[in-house]
PDB file of C-alpha atoms in Angstrom:
ATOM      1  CA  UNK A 293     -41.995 -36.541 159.140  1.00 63.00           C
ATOM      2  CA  UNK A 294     -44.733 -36.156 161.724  1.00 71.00           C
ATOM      3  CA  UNK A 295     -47.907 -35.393 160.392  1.00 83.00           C
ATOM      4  CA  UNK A 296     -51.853 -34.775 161.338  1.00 84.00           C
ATOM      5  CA  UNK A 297     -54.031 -34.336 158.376  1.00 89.00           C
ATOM      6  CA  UNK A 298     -57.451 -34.009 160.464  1.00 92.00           C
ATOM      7  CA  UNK A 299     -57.412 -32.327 164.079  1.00 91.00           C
ATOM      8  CA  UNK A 300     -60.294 -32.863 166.278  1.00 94.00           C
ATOM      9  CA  UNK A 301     -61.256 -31.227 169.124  1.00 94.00           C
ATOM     10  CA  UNK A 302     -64.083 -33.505 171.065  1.00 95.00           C
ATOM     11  CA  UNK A 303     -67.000 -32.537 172.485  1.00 96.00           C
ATOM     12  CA  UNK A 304     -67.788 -35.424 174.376  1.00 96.00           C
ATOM     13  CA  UNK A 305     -66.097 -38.842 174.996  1.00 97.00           C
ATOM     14  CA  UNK A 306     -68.383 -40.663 173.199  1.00 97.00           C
ATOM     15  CA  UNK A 307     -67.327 -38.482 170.159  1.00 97.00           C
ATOM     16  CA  UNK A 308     -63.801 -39.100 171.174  1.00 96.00           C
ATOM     17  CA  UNK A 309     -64.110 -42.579 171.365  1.00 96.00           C
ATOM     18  CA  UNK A 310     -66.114 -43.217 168.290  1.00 96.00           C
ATOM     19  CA  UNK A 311     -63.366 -41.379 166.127  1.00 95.00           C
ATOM     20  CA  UNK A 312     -60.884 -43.393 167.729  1.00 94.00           C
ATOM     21  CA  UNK A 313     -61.829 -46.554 166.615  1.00 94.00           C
ATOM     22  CA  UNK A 314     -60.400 -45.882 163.210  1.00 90.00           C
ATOM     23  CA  UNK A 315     -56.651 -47.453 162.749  1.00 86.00           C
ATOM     24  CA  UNK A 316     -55.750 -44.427 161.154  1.00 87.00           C
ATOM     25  CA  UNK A 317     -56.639 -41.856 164.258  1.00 89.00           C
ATOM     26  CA  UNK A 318     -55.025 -40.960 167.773  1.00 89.00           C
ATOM     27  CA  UNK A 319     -55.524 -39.518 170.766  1.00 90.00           C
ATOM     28  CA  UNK A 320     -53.365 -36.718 171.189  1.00 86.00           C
ATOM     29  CA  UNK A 321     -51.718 -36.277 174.802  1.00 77.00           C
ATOM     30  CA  UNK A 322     -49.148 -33.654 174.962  1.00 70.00           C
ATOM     31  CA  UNK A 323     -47.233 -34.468 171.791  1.00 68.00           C
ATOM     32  CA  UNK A 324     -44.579 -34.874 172.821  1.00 68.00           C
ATOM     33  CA  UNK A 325     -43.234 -38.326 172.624  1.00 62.00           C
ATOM     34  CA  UNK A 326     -45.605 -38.965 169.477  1.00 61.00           C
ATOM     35  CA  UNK A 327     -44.138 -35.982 167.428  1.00 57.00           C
ATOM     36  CA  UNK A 328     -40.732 -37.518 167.714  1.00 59.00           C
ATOM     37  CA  UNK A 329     -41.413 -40.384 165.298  1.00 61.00           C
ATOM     38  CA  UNK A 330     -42.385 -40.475 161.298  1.00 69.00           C
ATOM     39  CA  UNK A 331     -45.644 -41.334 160.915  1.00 75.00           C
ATOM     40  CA  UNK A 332     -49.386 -39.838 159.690  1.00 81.00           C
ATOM     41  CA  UNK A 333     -52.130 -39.540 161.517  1.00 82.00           C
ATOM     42  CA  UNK A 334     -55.611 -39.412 159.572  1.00 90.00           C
ATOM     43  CA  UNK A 335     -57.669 -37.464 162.557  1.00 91.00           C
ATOM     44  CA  UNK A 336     -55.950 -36.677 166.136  1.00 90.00           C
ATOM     45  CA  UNK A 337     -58.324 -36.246 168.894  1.00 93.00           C
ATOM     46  CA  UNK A 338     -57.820 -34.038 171.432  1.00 93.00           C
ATOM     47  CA  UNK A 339     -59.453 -34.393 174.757  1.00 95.00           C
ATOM     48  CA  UNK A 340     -58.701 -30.611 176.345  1.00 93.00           C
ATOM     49  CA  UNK A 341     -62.227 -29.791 176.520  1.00 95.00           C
ATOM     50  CA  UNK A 342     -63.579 -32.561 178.500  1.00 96.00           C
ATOM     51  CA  UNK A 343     -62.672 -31.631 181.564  1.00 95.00           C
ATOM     52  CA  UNK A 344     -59.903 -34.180 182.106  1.00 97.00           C
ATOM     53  CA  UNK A 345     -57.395 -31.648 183.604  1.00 96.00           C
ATOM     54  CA  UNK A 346     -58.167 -31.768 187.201  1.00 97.00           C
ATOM     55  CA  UNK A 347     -56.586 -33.617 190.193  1.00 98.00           C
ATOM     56  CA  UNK A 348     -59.184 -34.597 192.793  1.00 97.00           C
ATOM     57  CA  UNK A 349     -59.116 -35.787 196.223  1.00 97.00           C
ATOM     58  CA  UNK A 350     -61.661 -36.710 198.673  1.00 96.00           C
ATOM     59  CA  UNK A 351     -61.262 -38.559 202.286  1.00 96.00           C
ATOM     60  CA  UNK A 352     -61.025 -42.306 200.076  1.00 97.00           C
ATOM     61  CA  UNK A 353     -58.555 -41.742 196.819  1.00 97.00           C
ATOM     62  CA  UNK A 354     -57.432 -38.905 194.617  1.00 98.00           C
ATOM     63  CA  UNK A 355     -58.862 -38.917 190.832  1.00 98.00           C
ATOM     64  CA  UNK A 356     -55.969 -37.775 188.328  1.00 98.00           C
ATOM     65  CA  UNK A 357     -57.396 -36.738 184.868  1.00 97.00           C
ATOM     66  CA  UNK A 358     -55.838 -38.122 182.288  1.00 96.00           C
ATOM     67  CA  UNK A 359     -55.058 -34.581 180.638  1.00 96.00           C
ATOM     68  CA  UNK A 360     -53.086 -33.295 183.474  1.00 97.00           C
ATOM     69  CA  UNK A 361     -49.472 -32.535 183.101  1.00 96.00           C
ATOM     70  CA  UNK A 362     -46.494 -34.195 185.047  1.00 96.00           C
ATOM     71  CA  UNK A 363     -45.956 -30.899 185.953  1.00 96.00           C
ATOM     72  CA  UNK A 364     -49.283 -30.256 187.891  1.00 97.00           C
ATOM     73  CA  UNK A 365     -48.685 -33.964 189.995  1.00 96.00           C
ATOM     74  CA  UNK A 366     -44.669 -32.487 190.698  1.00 96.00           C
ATOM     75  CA  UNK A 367     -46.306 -29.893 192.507  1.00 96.00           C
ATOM     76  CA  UNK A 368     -49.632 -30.742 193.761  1.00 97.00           C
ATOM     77  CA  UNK A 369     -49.090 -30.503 197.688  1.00 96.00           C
ATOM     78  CA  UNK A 370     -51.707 -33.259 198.707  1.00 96.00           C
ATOM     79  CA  UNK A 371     -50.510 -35.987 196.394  1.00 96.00           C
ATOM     80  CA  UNK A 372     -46.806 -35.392 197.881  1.00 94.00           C
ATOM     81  CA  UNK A 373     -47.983 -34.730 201.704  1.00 96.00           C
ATOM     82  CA  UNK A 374     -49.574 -38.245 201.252  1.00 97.00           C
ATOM     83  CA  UNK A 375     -47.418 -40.062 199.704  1.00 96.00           C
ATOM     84  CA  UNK A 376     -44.076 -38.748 200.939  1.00 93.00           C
ATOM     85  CA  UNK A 377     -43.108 -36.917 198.136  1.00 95.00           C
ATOM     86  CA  UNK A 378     -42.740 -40.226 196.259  1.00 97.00           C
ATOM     87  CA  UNK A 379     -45.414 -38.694 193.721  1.00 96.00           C
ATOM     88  CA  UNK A 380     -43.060 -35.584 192.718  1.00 96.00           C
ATOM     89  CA  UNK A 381     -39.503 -38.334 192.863  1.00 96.00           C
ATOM     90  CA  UNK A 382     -41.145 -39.920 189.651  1.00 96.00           C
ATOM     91  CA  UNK A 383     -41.509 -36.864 187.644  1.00 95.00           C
ATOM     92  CA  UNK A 384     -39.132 -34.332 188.747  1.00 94.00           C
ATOM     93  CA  UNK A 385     -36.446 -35.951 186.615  1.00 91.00           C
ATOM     94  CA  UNK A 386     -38.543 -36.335 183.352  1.00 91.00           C
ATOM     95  CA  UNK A 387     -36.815 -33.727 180.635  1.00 89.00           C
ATOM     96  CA  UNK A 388     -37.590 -30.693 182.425  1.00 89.00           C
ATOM     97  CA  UNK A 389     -40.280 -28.252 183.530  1.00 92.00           C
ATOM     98  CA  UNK A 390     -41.184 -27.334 180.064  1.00 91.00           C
ATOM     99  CA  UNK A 391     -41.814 -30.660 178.996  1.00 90.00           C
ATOM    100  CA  UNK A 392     -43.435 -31.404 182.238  1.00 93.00           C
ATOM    101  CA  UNK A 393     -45.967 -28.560 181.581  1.00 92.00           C
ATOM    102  CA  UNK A 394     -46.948 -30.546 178.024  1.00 91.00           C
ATOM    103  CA  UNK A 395     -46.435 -33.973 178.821  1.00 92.00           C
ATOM    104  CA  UNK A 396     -49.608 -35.349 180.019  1.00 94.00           C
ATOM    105  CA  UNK A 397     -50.398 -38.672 182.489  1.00 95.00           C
ATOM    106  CA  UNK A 398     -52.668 -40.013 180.322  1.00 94.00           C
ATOM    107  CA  UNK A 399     -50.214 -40.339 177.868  1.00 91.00           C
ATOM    108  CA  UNK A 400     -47.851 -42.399 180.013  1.00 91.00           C
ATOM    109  CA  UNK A 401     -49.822 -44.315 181.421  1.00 95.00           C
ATOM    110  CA  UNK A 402     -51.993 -45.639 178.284  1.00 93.00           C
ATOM    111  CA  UNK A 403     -48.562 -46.173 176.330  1.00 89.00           C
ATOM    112  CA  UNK A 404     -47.302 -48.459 179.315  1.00 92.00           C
ATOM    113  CA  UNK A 405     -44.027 -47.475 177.764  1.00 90.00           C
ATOM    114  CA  UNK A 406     -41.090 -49.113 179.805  1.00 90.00           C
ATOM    115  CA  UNK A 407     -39.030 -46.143 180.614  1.00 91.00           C
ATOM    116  CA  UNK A 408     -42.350 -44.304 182.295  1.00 94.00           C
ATOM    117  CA  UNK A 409     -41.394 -43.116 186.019  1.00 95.00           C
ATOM    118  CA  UNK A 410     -45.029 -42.951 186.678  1.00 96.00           C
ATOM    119  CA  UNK A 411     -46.412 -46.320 185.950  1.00 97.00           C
ATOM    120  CA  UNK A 412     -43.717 -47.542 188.302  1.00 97.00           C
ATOM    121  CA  UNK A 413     -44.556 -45.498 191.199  1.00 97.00           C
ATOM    122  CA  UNK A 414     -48.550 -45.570 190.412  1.00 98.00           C
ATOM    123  CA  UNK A 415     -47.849 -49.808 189.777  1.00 97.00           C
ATOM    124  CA  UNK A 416     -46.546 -49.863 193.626  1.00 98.00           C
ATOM    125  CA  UNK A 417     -49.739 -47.882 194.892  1.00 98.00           C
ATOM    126  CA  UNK A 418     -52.970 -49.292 195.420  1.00 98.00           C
ATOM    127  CA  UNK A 419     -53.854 -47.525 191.718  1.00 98.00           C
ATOM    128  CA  UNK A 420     -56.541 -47.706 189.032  1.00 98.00           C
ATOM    129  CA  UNK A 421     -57.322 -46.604 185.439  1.00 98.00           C
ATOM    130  CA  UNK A 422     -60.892 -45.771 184.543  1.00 98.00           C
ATOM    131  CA  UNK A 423     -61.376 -46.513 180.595  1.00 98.00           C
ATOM    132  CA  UNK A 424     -64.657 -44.774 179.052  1.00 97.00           C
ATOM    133  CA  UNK A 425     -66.004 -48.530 177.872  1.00 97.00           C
ATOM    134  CA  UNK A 426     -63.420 -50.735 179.939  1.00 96.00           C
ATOM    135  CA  UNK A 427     -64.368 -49.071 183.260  1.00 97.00           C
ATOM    136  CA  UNK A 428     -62.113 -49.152 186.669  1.00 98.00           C
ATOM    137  CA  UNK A 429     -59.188 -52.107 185.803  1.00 98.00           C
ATOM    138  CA  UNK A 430     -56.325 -52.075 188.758  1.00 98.00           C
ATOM    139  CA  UNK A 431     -52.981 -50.922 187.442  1.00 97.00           C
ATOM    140  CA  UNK A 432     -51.993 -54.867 187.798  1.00 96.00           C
ATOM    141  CA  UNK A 433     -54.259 -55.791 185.732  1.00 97.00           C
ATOM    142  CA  UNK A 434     -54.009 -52.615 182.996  1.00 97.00           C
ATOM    143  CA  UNK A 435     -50.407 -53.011 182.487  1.00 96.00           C
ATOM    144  CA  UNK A 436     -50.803 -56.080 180.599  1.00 94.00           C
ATOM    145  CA  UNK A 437     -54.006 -55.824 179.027  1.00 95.00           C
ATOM    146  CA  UNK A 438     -53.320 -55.856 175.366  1.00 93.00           C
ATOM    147  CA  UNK A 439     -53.508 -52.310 173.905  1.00 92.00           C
ATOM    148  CA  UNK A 440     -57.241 -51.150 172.193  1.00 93.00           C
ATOM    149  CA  UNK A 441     -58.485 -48.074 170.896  1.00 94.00           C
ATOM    150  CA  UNK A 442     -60.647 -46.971 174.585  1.00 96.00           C
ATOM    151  CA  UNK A 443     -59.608 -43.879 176.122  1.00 96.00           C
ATOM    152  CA  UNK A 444     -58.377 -43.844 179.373  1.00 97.00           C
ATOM    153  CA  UNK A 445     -60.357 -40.863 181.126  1.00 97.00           C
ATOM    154  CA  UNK A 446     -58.438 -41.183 184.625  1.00 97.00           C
ATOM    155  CA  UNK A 447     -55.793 -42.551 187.389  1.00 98.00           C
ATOM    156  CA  UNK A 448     -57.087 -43.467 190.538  1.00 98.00           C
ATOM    157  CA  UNK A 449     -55.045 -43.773 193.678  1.00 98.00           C
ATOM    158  CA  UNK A 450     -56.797 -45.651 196.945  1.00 98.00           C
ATOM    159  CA  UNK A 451     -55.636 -43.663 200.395  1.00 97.00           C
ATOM    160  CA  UNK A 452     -54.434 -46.566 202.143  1.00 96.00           C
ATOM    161  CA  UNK A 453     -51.653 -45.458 204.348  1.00 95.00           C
ATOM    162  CA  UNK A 454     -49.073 -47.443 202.303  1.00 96.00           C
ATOM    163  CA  UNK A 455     -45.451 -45.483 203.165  1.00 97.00           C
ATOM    164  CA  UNK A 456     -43.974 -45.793 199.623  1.00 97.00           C
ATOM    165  CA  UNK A 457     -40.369 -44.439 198.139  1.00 97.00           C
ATOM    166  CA  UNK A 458     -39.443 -43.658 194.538  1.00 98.00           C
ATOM    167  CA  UNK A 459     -35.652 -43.882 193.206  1.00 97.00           C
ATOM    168  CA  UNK A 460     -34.360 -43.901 189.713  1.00 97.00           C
ATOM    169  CA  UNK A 461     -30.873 -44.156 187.959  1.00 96.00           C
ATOM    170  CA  UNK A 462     -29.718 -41.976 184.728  1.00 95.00           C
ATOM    171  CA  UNK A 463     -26.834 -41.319 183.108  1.00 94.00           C
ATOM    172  CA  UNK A 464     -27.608 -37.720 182.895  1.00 90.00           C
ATOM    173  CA  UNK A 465     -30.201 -35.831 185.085  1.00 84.00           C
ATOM    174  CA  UNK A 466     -32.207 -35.335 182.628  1.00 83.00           C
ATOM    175  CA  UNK A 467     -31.926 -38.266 180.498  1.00 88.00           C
ATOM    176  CA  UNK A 468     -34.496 -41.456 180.082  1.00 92.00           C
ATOM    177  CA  UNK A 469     -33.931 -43.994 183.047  1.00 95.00           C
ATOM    178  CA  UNK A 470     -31.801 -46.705 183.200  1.00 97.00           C
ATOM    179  CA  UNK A 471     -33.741 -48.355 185.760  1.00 98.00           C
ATOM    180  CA  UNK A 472     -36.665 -47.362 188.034  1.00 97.00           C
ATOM    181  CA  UNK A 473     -37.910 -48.448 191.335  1.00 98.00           C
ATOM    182  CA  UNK A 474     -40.729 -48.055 193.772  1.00 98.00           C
ATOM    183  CA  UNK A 475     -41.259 -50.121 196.979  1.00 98.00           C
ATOM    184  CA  UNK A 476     -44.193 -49.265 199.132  1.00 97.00           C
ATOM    185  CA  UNK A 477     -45.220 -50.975 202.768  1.00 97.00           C
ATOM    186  CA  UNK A 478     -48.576 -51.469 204.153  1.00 95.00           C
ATOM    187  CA  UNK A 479     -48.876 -52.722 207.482  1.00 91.00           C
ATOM    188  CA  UNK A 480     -46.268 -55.710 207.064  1.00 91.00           C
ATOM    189  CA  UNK A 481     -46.406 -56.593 203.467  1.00 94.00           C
ATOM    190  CA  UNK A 482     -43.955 -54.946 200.822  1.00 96.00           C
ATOM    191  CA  UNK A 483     -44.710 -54.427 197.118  1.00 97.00           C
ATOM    192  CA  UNK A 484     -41.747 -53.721 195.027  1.00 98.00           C
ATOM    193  CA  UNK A 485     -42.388 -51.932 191.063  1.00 98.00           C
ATOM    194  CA  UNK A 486     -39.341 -51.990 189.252  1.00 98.00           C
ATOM    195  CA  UNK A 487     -39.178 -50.586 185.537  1.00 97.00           C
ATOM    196  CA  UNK A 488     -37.012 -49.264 182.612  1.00 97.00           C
ATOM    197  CA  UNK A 489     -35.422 -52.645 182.327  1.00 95.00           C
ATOM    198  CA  UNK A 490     -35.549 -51.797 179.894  1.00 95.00           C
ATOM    199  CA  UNK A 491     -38.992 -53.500 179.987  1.00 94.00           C
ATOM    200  CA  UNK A 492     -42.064 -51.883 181.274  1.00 93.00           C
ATOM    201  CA  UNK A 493     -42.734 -51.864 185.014  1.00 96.00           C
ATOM    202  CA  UNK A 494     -43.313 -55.564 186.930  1.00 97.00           C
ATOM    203  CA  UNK A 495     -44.504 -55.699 190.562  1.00 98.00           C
ATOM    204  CA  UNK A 496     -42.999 -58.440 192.652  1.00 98.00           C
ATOM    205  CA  UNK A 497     -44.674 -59.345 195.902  1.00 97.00           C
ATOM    206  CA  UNK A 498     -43.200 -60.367 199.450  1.00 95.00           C
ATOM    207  CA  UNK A 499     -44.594 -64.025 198.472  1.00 94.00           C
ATOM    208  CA  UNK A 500     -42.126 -65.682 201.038  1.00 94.00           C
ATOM    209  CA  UNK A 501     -42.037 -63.370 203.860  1.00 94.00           C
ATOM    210  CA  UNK A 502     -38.352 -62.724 203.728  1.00 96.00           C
ATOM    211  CA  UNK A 503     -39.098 -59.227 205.219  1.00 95.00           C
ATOM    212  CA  UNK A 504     -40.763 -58.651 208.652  1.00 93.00           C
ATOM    213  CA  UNK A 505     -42.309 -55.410 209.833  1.00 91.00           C
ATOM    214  CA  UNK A 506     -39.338 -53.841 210.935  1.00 92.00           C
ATOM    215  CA  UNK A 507     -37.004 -55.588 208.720  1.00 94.00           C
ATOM    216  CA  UNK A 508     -32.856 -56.423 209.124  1.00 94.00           C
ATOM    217  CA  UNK A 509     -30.075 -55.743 207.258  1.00 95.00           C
ATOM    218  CA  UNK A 510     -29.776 -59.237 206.227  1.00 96.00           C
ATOM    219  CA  UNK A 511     -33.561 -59.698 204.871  1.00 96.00           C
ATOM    220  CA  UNK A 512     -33.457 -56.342 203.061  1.00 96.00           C
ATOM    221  CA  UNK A 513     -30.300 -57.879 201.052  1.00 97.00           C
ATOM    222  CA  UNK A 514     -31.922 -61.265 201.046  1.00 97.00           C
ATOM    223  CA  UNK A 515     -35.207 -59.874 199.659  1.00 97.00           C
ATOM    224  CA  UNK A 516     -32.969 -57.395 197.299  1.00 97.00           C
ATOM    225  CA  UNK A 517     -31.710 -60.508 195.841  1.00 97.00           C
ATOM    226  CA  UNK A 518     -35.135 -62.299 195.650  1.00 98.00           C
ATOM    227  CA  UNK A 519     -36.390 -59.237 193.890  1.00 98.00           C
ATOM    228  CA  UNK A 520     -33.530 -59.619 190.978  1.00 97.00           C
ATOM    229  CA  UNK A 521     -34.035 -63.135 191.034  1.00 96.00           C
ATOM    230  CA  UNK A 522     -37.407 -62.405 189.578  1.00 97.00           C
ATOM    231  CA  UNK A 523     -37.323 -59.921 186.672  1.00 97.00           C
ATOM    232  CA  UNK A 524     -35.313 -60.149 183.363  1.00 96.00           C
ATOM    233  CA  UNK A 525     -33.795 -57.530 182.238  1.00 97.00           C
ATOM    234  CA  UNK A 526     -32.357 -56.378 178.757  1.00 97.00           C
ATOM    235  CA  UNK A 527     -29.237 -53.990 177.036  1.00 96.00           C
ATOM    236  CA  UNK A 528     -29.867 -51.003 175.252  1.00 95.00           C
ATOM    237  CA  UNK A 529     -27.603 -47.865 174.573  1.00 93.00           C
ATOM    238  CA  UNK A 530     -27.669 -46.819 178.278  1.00 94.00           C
ATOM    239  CA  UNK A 531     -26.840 -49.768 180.478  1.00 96.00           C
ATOM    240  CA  UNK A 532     -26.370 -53.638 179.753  1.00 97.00           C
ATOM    241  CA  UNK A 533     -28.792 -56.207 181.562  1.00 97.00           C
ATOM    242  CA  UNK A 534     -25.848 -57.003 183.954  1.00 97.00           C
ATOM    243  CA  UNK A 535     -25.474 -53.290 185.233  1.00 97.00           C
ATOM    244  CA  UNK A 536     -29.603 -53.052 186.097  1.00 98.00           C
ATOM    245  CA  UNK A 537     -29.276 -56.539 187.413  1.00 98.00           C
ATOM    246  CA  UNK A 538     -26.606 -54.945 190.217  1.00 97.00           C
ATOM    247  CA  UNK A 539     -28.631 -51.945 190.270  1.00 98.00           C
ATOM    248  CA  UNK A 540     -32.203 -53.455 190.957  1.00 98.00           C
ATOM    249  CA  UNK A 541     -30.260 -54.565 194.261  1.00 98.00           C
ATOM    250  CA  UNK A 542     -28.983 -51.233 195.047  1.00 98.00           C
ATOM    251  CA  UNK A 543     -32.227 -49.500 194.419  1.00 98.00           C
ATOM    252  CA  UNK A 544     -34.354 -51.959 196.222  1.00 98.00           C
ATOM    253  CA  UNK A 545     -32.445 -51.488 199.158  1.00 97.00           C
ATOM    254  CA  UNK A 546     -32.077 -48.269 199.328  1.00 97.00           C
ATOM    255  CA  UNK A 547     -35.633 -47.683 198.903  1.00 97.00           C
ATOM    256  CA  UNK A 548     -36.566 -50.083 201.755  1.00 97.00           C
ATOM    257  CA  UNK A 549     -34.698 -48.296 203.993  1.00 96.00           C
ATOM    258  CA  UNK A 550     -36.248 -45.011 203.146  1.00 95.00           C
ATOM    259  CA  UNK A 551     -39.563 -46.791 203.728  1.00 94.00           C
ATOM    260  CA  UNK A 552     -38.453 -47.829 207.071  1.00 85.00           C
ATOM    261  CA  UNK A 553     -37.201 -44.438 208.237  1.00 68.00           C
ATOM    262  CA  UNK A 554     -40.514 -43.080 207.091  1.00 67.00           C
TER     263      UNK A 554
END
């Protein structure tokens, strides 16, 4: 059973912070992933009057509060005009619109769970996290920074021209991924996210130059197999490690193509 004996709305993210440094409270996101397990929460926090709703954009990045639904970045037109639609790929598959409408980034992204769409796509991006005491950490760097009881206030995404394309596998439409997979391309230099493996998201980087700017046939399949080469990958009730091992090439390649046509 699921249970919140104190519920806190914040004033301020000092307050917010402050109550969260007891083990025994939690932010509250959308609830939605949280409310599934057994467990009881002392004090939940909730952050919906702070202003954290809004998606921003000005001529250098876009600013994604942390209390904005998957639902508002599915739709937002100049996160998708920017980066080719690769923005709306990694959510429009997540449940469905009604838990898209609850279901908050903030929630994804500070969980670093290994089936979030997101974190892959943002991990691919030139993409930051701005925590109320930890300040601006890359997405690099966040995704393995232990977790702590900050609050993560915002994503930021850098407008760098990067092309980028986002592909997933499920079973069902609507059903968790078995594997997810962003590549993105600035100038000459690819950057491959690939998550759900069911491990979190890892980025592997074009260390060798296999792939030049306009690349082949035979160094997209080269690099595909460089890619698989370095990532583990694990069984669970949707696919064994050997099946997202095959499909980690598949994906890759697939999405450097779209890249290339872009």
């Amino acid at each position: 059973m699921f249970t919140i004996k104190k519920y806190v709305v914040a004033d301020s993210l000092e307050e917010a912070y402050k109550l969260n440094q007891s083990k025994k409270a939690n932010i509250l996101g959308g609830l939605l992933w949280m409310k599934m397990g057994h467990k009881t929460i002392q004090t939940g926090i909730d952050l919906s009057n702070l202003g954290l709703d809004k998606i921003e954009e000005n001529d250098e990045y876009f600013e994604i509060g942390a209390m904005v639904r998957l639902r508002d970045l599915e739709v937002h037109e100049g996160l998708n005009k920017y980066f080719n639609n690769a923005i709306e790929n990694c959510v429009k598959s997540i449940v469905g619109v009604q838990f898209r409408n609850c279901a908050t980034i903030g929630g994804s992204i500070f969980s670093r769970f290994g089936f979030s769409d997101p974190l892959t796509c943002l991990l691919a991006l030139d993409s930051y996290v701005k925590l109320y005491k930890g300040g601006v950490i890359s997405m690099r760097e966040f995704i393995n920074m232990p977790y702590d009881n900050d609050i993560l206030e915002k994503v930021i995404i850098k407008k760098d021209n990067r092309k980028i394309s986002y592909m997933s596998h499920r079973n069902i439409s609507t059903d968790f991924p078995v594997l997810t997979c962003a590549v993105s391309k600035i100038g000459d230099k690819f950057a491959v996210a690939v998550g759900a493996r069911p491990q979190k998201a890892v980025l592997v980087l074009d260390e060798e130059n296999i792939l030049s700017c306009d690349p082949t046939k035979d160094e997209i399949e080269k690099f595909a197999d460089y890619v698989e080469g370095k990532l583990t990958f694990g069984s669970n009730m949707r696919a064994s490690k050997d099946f997202r091992s095959h499909l980690c090439k598949v994906l890759v390649k697939r999405c450097i193509n779209e890249v290339g046509g872009m």
